[in-house]
PDB file of C-alpha atoms in Angstrom:
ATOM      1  CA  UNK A  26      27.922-275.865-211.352  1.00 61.00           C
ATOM      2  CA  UNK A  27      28.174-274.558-215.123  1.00 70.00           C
ATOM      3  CA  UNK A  28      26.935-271.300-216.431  1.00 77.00           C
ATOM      4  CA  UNK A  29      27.151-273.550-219.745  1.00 86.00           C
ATOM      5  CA  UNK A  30      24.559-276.234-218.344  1.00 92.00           C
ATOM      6  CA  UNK A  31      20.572-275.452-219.003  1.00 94.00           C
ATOM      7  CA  UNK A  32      18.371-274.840-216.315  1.00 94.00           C
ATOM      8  CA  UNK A  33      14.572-275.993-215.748  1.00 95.00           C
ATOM      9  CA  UNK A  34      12.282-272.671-216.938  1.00 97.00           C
ATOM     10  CA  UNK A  35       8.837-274.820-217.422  1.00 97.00           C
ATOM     11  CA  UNK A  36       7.227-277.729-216.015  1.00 97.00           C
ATOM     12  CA  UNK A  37       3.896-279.247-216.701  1.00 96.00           C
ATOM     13  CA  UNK A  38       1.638-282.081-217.401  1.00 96.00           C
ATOM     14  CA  UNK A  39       0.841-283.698-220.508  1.00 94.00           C
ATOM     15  CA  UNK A  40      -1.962-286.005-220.144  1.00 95.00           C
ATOM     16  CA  UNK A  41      -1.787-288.946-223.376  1.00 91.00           C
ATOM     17  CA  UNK A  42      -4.964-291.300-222.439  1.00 91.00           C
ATOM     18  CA  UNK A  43      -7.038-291.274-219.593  1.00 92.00           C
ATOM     19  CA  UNK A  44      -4.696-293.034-217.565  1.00 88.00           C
ATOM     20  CA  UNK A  45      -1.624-292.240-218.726  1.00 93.00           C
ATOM     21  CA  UNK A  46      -0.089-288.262-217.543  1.00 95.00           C
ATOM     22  CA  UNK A  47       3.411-287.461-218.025  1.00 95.00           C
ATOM     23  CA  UNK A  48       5.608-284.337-216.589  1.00 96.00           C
ATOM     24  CA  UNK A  49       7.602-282.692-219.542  1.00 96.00           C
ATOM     25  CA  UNK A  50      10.240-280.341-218.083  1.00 96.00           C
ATOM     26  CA  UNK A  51      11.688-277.504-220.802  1.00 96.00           C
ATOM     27  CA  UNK A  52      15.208-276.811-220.372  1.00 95.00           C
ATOM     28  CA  UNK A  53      16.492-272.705-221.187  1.00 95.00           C
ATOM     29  CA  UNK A  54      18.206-274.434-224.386  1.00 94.00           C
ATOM     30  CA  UNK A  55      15.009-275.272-225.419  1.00 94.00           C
ATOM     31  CA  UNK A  56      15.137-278.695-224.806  1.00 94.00           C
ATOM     32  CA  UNK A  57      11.961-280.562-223.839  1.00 94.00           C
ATOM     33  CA  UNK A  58      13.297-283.234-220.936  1.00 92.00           C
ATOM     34  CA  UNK A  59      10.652-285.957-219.971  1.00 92.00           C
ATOM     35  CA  UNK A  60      11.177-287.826-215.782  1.00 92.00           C
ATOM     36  CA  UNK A  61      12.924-291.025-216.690  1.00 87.00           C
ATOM     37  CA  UNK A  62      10.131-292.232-214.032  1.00 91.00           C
ATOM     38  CA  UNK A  63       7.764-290.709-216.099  1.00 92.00           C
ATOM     39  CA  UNK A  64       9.074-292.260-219.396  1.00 89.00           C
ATOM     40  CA  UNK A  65       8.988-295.622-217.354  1.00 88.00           C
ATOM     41  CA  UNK A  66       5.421-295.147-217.138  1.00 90.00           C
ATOM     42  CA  UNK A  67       4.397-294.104-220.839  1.00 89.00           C
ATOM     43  CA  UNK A  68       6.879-297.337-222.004  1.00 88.00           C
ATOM     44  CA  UNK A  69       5.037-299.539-219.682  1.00 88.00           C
ATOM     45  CA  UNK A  70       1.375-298.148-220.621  1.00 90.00           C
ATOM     46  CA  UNK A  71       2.701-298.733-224.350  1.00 87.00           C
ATOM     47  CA  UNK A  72       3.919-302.149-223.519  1.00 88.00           C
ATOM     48  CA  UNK A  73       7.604-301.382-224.724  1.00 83.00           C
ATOM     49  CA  UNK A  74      10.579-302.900-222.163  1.00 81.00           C
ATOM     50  CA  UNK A  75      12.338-299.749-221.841  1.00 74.00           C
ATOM     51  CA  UNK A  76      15.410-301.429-221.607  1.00 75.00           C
ATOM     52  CA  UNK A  77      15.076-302.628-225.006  1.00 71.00           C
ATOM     53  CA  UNK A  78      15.492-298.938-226.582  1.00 69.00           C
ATOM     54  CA  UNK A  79      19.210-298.145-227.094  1.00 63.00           C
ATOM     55  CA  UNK A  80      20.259-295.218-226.006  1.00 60.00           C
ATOM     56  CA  UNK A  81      21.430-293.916-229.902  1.00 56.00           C
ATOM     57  CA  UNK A  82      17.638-294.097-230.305  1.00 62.00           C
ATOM     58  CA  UNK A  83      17.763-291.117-228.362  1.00 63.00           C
ATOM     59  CA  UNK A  84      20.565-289.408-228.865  1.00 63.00           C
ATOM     60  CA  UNK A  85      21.390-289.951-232.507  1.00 60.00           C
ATOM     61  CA  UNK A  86      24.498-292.737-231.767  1.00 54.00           C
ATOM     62  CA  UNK A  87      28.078-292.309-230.655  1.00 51.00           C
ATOM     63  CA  UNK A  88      29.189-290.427-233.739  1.00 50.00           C
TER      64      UNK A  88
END
């Protein structure tokens, strides 16, 4: 493995409705990393098709 790649320093919970609790993982870079299964769930509960978001949404394109 990488000395260059970040490593997991926090987890916890972040709870956005009643019903709806995510994990958010925070990377040493700083980074704030949420569970794809977890991001699943808050697309779902939002009634977004996750599948639907491209991926420069997240990352800023393939510049």
């Amino acid at each position: 493995m990488s000395k260059d790649l970040p490593t997991v320093v926090a987890e916890n919970y972040l709870t956005i409705a009643p019903k709806l609790t995510i994990k958010v993982v925070v990377l040493s870079n700083g980074q704030r990393v949420i569970p794809e299964d977890d991001m699943k769930l808050a697309c779902e509960w939002l009634g977004v098709d996750l599948s639907s978001i491209e991926a420069e949404a997240f990352f800023g394109g393939t510049e």
